[in-house]
Tab-separated table of C-alpha atoms in Angstrom:
chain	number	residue	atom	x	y	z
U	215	UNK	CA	0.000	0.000	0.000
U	216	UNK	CA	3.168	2.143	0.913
U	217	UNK	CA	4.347	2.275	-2.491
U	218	UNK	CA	1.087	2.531	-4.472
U	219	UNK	CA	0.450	5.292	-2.372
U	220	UNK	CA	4.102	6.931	-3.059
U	221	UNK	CA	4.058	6.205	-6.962
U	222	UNK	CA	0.101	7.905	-6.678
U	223	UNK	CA	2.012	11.071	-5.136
U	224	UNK	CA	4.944	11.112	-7.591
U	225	UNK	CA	1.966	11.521	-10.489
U	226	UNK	CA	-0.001	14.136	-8.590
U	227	UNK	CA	3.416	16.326	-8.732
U	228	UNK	CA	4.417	15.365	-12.351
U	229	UNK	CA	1.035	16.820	-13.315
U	230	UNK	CA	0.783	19.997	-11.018
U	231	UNK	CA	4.816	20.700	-12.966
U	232	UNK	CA	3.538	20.057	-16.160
U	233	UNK	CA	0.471	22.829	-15.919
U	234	UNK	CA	2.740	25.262	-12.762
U	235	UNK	CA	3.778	29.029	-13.269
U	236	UNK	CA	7.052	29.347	-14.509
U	237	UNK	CA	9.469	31.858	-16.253
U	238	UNK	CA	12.228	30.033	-18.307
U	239	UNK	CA	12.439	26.414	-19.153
U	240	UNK	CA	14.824	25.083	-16.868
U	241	UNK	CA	11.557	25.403	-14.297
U	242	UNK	CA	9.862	22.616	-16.000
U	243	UNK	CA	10.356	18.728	-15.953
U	244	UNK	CA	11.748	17.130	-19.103
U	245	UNK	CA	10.170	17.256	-22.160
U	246	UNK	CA	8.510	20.457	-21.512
U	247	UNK	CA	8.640	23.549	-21.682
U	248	UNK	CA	7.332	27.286	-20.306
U	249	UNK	CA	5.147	28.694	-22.460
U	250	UNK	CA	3.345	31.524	-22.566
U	251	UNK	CA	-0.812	31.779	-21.732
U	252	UNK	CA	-1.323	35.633	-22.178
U	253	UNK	CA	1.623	37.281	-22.563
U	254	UNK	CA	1.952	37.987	-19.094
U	255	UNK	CA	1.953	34.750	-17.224
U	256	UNK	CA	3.612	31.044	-18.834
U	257	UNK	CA	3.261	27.395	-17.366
U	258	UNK	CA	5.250	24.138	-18.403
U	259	UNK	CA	3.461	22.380	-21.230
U	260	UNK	CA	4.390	19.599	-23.200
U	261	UNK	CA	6.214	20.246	-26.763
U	262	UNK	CA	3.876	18.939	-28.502
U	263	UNK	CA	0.573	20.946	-27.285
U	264	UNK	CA	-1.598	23.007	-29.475
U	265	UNK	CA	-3.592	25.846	-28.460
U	266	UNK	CA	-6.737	27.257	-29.371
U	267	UNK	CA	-5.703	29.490	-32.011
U	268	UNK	CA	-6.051	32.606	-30.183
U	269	UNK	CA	-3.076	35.406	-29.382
U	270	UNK	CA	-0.118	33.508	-27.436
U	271	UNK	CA	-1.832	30.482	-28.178
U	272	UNK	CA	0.592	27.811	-28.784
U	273	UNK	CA	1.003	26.464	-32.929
U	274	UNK	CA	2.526	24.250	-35.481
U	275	UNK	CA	2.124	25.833	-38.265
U	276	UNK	CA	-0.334	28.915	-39.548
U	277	UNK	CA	-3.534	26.432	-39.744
U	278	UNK	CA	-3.311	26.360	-36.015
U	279	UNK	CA	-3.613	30.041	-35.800
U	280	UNK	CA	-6.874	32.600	-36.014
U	281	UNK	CA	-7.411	34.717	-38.800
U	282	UNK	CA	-5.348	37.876	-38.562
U	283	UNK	CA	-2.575	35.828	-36.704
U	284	UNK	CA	0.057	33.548	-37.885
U	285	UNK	CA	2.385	31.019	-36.069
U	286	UNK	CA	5.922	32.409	-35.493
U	287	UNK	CA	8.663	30.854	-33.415
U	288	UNK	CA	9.692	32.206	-30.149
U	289	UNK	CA	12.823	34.133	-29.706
U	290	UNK	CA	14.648	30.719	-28.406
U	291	UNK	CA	13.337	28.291	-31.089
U	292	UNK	CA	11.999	25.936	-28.324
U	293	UNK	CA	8.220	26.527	-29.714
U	294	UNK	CA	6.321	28.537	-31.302
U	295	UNK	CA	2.821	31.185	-30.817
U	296	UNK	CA	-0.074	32.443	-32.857
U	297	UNK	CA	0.975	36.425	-33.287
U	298	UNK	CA	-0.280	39.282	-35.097
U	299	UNK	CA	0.299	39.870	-38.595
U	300	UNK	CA	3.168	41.966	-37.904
U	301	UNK	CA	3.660	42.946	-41.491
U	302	UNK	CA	2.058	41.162	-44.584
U	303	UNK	CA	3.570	39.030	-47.432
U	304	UNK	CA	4.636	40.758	-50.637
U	305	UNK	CA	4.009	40.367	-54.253
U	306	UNK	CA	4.648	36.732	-55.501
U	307	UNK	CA	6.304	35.920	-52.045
U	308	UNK	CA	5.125	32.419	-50.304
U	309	UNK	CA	1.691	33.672	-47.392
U	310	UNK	CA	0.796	29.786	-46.179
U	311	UNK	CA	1.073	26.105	-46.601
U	312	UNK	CA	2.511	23.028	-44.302
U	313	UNK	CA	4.783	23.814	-41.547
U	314	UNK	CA	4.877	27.300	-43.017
U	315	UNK	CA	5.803	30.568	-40.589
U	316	UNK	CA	5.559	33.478	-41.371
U	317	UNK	CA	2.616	36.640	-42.110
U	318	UNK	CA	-0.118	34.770	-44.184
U	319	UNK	CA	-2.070	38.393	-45.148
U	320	UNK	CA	-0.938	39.924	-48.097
U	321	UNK	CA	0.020	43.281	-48.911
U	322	UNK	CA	-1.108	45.756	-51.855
U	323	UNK	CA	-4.139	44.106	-51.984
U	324	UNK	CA	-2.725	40.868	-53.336
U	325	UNK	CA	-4.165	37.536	-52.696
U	326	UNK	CA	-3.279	34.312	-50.638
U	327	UNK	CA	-3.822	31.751	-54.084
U	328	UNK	CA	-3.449	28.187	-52.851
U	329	UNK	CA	-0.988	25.898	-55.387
U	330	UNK	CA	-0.643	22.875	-53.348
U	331	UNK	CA	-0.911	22.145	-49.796
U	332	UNK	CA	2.507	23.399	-49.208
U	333	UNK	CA	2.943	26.289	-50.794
U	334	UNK	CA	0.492	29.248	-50.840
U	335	UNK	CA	2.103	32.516	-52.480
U	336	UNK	CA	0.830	36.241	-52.752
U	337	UNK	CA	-0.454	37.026	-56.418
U	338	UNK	CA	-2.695	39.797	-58.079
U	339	UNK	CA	-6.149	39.641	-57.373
U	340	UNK	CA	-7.447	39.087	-60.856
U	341	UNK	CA	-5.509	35.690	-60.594
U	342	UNK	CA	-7.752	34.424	-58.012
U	343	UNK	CA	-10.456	35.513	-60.178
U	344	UNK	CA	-9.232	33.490	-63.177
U	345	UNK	CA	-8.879	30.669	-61.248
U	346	UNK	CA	-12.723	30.466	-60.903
U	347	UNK	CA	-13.011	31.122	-64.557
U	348	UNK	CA	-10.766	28.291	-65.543
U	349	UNK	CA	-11.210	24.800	-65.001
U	350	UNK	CA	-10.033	22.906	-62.370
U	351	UNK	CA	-9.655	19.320	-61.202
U	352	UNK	CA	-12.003	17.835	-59.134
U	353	UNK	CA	-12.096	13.995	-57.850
U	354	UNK	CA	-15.714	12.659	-57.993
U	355	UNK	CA	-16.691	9.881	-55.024
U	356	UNK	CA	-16.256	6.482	-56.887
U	357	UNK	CA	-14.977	7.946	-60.399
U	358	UNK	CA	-12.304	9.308	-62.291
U	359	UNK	CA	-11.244	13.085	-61.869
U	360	UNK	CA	-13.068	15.854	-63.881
U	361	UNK	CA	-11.606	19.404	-64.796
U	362	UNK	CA	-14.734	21.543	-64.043
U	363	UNK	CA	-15.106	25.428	-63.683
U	364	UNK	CA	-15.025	26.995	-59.885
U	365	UNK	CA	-16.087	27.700	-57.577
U	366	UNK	CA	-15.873	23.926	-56.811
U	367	UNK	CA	-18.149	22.043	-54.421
U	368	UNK	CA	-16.001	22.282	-50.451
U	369	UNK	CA	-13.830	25.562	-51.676
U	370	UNK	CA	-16.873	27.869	-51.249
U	371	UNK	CA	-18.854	26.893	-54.166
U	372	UNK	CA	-21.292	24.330	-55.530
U	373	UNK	CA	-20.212	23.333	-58.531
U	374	UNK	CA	-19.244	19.878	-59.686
U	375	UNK	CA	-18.960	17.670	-62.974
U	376	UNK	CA	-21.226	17.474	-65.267
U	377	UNK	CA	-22.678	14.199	-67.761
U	378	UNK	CA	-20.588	14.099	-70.508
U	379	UNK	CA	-17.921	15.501	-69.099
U	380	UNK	CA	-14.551	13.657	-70.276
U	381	UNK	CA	-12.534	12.296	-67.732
U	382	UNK	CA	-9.093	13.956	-67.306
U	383	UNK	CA	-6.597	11.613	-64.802
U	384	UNK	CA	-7.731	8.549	-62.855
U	385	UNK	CA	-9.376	6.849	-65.405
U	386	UNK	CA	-9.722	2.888	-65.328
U	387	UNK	CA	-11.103	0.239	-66.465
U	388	UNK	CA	-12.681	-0.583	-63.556
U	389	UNK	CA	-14.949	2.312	-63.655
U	390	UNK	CA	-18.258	2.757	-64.610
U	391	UNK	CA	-17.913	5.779	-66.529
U	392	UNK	CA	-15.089	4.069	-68.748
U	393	UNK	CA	-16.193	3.807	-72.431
U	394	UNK	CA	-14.252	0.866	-74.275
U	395	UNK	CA	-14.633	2.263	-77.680
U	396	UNK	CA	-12.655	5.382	-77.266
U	397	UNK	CA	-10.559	4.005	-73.909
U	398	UNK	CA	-12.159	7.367	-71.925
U	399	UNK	CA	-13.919	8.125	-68.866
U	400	UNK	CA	-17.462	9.777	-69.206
U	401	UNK	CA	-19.260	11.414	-66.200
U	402	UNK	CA	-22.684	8.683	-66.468
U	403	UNK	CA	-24.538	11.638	-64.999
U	404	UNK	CA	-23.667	15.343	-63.109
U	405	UNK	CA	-22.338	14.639	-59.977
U	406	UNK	CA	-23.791	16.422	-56.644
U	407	UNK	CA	-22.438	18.250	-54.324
U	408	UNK	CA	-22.723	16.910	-50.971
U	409	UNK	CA	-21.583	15.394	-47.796
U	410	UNK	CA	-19.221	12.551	-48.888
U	411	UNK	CA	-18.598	9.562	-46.754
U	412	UNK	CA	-15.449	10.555	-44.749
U	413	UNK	CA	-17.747	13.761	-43.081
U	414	UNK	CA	-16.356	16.248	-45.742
U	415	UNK	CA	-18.294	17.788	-48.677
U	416	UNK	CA	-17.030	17.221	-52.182
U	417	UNK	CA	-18.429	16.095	-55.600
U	418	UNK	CA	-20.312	12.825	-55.464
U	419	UNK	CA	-22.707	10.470	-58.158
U	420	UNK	CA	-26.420	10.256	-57.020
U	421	UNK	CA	-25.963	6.665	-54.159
U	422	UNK	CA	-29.850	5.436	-54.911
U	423	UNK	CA	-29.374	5.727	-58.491
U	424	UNK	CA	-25.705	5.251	-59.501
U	425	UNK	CA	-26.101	1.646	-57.328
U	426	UNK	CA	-26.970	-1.231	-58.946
U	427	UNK	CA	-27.250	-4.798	-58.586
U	428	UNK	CA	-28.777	-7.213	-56.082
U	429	UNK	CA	-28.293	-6.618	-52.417
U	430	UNK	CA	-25.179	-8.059	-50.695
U	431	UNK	CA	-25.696	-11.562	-48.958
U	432	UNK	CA	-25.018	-12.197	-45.595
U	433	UNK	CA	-24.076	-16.051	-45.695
U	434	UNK	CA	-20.145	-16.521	-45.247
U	435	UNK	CA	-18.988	-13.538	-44.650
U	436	UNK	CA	-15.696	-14.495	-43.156
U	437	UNK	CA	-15.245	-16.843	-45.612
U	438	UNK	CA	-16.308	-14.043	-48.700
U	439	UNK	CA	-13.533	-11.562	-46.691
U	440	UNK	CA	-10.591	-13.830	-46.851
U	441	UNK	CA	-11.110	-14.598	-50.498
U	442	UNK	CA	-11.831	-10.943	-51.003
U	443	UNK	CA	-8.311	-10.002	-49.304
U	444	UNK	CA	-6.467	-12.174	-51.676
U	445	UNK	CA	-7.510	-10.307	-54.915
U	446	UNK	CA	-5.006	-8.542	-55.924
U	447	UNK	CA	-5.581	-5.999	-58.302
U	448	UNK	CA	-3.795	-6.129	-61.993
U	449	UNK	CA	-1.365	-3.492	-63.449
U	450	UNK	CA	-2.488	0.071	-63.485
U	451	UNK	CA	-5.951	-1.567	-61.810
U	452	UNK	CA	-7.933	0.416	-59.067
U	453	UNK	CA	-6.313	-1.192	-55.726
U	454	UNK	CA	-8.277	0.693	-53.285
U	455	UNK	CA	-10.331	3.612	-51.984
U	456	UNK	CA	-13.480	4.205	-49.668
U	457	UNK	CA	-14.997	1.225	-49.209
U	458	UNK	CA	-13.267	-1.387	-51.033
U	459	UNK	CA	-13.766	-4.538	-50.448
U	460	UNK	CA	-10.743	-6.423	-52.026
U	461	UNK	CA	-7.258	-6.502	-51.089
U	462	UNK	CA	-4.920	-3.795	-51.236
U	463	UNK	CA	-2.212	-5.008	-53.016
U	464	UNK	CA	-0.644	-5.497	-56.654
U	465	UNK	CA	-0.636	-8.895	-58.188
U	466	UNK	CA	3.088	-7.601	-60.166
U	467	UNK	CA	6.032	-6.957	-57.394
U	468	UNK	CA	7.197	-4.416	-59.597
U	469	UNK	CA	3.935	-2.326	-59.012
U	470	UNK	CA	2.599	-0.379	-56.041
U	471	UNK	CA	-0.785	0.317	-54.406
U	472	UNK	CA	-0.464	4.434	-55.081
U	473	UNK	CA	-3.071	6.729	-53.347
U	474	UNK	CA	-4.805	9.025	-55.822
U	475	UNK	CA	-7.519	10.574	-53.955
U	476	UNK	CA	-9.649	9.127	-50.916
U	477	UNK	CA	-11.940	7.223	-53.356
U	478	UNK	CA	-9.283	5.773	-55.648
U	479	UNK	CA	-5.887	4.122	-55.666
U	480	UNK	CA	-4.373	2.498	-58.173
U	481	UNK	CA	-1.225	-0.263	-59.304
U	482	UNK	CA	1.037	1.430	-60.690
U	483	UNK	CA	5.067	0.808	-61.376
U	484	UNK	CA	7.584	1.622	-57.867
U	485	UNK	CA	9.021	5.037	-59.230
U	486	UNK	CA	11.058	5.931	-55.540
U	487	UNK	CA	12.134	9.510	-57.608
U	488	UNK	CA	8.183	10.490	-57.835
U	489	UNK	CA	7.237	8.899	-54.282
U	490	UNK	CA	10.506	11.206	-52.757
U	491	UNK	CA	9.180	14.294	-54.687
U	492	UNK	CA	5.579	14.444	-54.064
U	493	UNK	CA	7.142	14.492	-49.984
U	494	UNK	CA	9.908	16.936	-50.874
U	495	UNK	CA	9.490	20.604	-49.671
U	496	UNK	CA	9.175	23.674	-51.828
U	497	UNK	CA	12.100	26.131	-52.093
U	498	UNK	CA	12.201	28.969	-48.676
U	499	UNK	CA	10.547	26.147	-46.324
U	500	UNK	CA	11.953	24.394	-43.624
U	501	UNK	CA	13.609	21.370	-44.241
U	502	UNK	CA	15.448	20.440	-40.811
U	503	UNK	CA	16.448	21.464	-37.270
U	504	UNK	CA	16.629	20.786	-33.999
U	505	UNK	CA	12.957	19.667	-32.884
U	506	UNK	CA	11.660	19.499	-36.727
U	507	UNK	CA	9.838	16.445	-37.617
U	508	UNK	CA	8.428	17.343	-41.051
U	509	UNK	CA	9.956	16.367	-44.333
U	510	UNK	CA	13.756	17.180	-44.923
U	511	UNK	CA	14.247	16.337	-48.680
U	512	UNK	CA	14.123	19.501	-50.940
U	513	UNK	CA	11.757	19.498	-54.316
U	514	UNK	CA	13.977	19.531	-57.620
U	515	UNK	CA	16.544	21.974	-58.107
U	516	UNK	CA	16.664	23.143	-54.649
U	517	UNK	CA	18.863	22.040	-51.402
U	518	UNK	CA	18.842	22.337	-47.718
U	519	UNK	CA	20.749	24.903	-46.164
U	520	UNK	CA	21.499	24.889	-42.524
U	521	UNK	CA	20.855	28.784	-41.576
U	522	UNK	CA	21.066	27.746	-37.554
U	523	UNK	CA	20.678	24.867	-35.489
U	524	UNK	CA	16.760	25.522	-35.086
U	525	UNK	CA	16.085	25.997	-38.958
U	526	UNK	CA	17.263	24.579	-42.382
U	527	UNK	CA	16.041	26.152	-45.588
U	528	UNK	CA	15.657	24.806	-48.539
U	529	UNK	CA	17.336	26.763	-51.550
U	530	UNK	CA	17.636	26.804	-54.712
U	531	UNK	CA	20.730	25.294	-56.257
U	532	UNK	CA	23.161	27.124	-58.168
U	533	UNK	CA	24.385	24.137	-60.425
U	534	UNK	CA	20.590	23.643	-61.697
U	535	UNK	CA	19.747	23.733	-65.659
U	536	UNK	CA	16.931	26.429	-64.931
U	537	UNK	CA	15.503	28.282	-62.182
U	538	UNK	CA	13.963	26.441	-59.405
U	539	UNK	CA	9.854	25.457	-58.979
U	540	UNK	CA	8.124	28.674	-58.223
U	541	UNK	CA	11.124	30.914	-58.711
U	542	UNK	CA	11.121	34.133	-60.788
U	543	UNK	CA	11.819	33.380	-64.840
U	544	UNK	CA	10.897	36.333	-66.549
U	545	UNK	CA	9.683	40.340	-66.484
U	546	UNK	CA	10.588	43.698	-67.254
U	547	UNK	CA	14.182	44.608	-65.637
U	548	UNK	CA	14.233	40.805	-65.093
U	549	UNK	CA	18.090	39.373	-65.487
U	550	UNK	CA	17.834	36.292	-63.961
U	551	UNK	CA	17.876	33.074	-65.507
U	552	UNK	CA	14.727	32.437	-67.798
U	553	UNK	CA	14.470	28.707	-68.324
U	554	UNK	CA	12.968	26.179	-65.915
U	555	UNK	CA	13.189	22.844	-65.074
U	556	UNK	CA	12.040	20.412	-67.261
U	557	UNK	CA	8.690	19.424	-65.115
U	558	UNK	CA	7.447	23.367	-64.955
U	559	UNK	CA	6.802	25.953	-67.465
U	560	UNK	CA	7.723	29.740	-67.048
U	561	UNK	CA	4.191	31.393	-66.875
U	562	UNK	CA	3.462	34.964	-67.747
U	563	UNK	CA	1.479	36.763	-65.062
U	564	UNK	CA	2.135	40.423	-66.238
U	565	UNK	CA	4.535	42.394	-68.293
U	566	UNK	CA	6.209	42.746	-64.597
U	567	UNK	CA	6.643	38.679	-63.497
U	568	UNK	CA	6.834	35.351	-64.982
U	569	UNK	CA	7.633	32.417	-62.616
U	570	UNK	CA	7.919	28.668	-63.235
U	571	UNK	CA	5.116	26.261	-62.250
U	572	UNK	CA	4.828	22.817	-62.279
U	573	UNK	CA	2.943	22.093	-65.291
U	574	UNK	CA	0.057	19.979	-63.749
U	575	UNK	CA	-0.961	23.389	-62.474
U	576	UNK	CA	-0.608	26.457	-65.239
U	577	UNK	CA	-3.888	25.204	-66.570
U	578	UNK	CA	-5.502	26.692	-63.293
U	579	UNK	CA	-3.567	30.438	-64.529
U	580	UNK	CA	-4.113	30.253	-68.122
C-alpha cells in the first residue's frame, strides 16, 4: 500500500509541474517547456501541445492560428505562438502552406492563391479571379477526376462535374464511366455536391441511383472476406479507396498500391524519384532542425541549407539547368535566368513577373 500510495504522489506532482507558473524552461520537468498563456503569465506544457488558435496560443504551423494571426517561433526556437500579422507578405512571395511561418495576409491588396498544400504565395487579385473562370480538377466519389469550372463544391462553391464531361486523370477500367470504344472516362450523370462519406463535402454520383445490382448476402462472410483479401488488383488496376472490399495489393512486385484521392488508388510501377518528390518541400521552407519532424528532402533543383541549429532552408541550387519550382523566370528589368526545369513551365502573369510552375498546375492560370 506504501508504495502505491508513493508512486500515486509522484503523479499528482508530475502533473501539477507540467500545468505550474514558470518563467524560463529550466523550471519545467523534461520534455517540456514554459510557455506563454497571455503574454503575461507562462506554465510548463508539453512540446507537442496546441492551443486554441487565439493570441499567445501555442502552434505548429499557420492552420493552427486565427485569422489575422500567424504562427511564429519564439525568440529561443523551443516553440512557437499564434501572433499578429506583424507585417504582410509581398508580391509573388510564399503567405501559407505546411509547416509554413511566417505573415499569411498579403500586402497591396494581393491575394493568398493556394498551389498545393505546401505552398500558398501572394499574387494579383485578378488571378484568383481566373482561377474560378478556368477549369479545375475535381475527384468525384467512386470515379475518375473531372476538370470543371469553380467555384468547386467544399472551396466555397457548388459546382461539380457534369454528364458528358470527359474524364481527365484517374481513369480505369474498372470504372463505370469508362467507355471501351474510345478508352475514356465519361461522367454517367452530373455529380452532386454533398456530404461525402469521410464527413467532408465534395463532388459525389447520385448513391440510390448510380447503385446497382442485387443486395449483398449475408451467408459466409468471413469466408467471402478472406477470399476478397487475396484479390489482388492487376497493373495500373484500381487497388483501393473508400470502401473497397478487395485486397490492397498489386498482383506484379514491380507495381505499387499508389493513393490518388480518398476514393481511388491504383497499381502502378515503384518510381522511388516520384514517391521522394511528391514528400519533398518547396524552395524557402523548412527542411530540418533541432525539434523538426516534417519532411527534410528539398523538391527539384533546390537544397537544404542549414541557416542555424533551429532551422534549415531549402534553396535553390546554383548548379541547376533552370531556375527552381516557383522561382522568378521572366519580367521587365528581369536578369535572372529564364528557363525552368524540365517538369514546370515559365508562366506569364504580367509584363512585370513570370515564374515557373509545375505544369500539372498552369492550366488553373491560363
Amino acid at each position: 500500500m506504501k508504495a502505491v500510495f508513493f508512486s500515486l504522489a509522484l503523479a499528482t506532482v508530475s502533473a501539477k509541474q507540467s500545468y505550474s507558473s514558470c518563467t524560463k524552461n529550466a523550471d519545467c520537468d523534461d520534455g517540456f517547456y514554459c510557455y506563454p498563456t497571455d503574454g503575461a503569465t507562462s506554465t510548463c506544457q508539453s512540446k507537442d501541445v496546441k492551443g486554441d488558435g487565439k493570441k499567445f496560443a501555442v502552434c505548429h504551423e499557420n492552420g493552427d492560428c486565427q485569422l489575422g494571426l500567424f504562427c511564429t517561433p519564439s525568440n529561443d526556437y523551443t516553440f512557437s505562438w499564434c501572433q499578429p500579422n506583424v507585417r504582410c507578405s509581398y508580391r509573388w512571395t510564399q503567405c501559407g502552406g505546411t509547416d509554413f511561418y511566417g505573415p499569411s495576409c498579403c500586402s497591396n491588396n494581393m491575394v493568398c492563391k493556394k498551389w498545393t498544400s505546401s505552398y500558398w504565395q501572394c499574387v494579383p487579385g485578378y488571378l484568383a479571379r481566373e482561377a474560378e473562370k478556368s477549369c479545375i480538377n475535381v475527384s468525384v466519389e467512386g470515379d475518375a477526376t473531372y476538370c470543371t469550372k469553380g467555384p468547386i463544391c467544399g472551396d466555397e462553391g457548388k459546382n461539380c462535374p457534369k454528364k458528358g464531361d470527359v474524364a481527365v486523370a484517374d481513369c480505369t477500367k474498372t470504372l463505370k464511366s469508362y467507355i471501351d470504344a474510345n478508352s475514356k472516362c465519361v461522367a454517367p450523370a452530373d455529380a452532386l455536391c454533398q456530404k461525402l462519406q469521410n464527413g467532408s463535402w465534395g463532388c459525389g454520383l447520385d448513391r440510390v441511383n448510380s447503385t446497382t445490382g442485387s443486395p449483398a448476402t449475408t451467408s459466409s462472410p468471413a469466408t467471402s472476406a478472406a477470399a476478397n483479401d487475396k484479390q489482388c488488383s492487376t497493373n495500373w488496376s484500381q487497388c483501393n479507396g473508400q470502401n473497397w472490399p478487395f485486397g490492397v495489393c498489386c498482383q506484379d512486385p514491380k507495381f505499387q498500391c499508389n493513393k490518388k484521392n480518398d476514393y481511388l488508388s491504383l497499381c502502378e510501377p515503384k518510381d522511388k524519384k516520384r514517391v521522394a518528390e511528391d514528400a519533398a518541400v518547396g524552395p524557402w521552407q523548412q527542411c530540418g532542425g533541432n525539434g523538426y519532424v516534417g519532411d527534410t528532402t528539398c523538391t527539384t533543383g533546390n537544397k537544404c541549407v542549414e541557416i542555424d541549429e533551429y532551422y534549415h532552408q531549402c534553396q535553390p541550387e546554383t548548379n541547376e539547368s533552370g531556375q527552381p519550382t516557383w522561382s522568378q523566370c521572366g519580367g521587365k528589368d528581369y536578369t535572372g535566368e529564364r528557363s525552368c526545369l524540365d517538369e514546370d513551365v515559365c508562366t506569364k502573369f504580367d509584363d512585370n513577373y513570370s515564374q515557373c510552375i509545375p505544369r500539372v498546375h498552369r492550366r488553373r492560370v491560363e
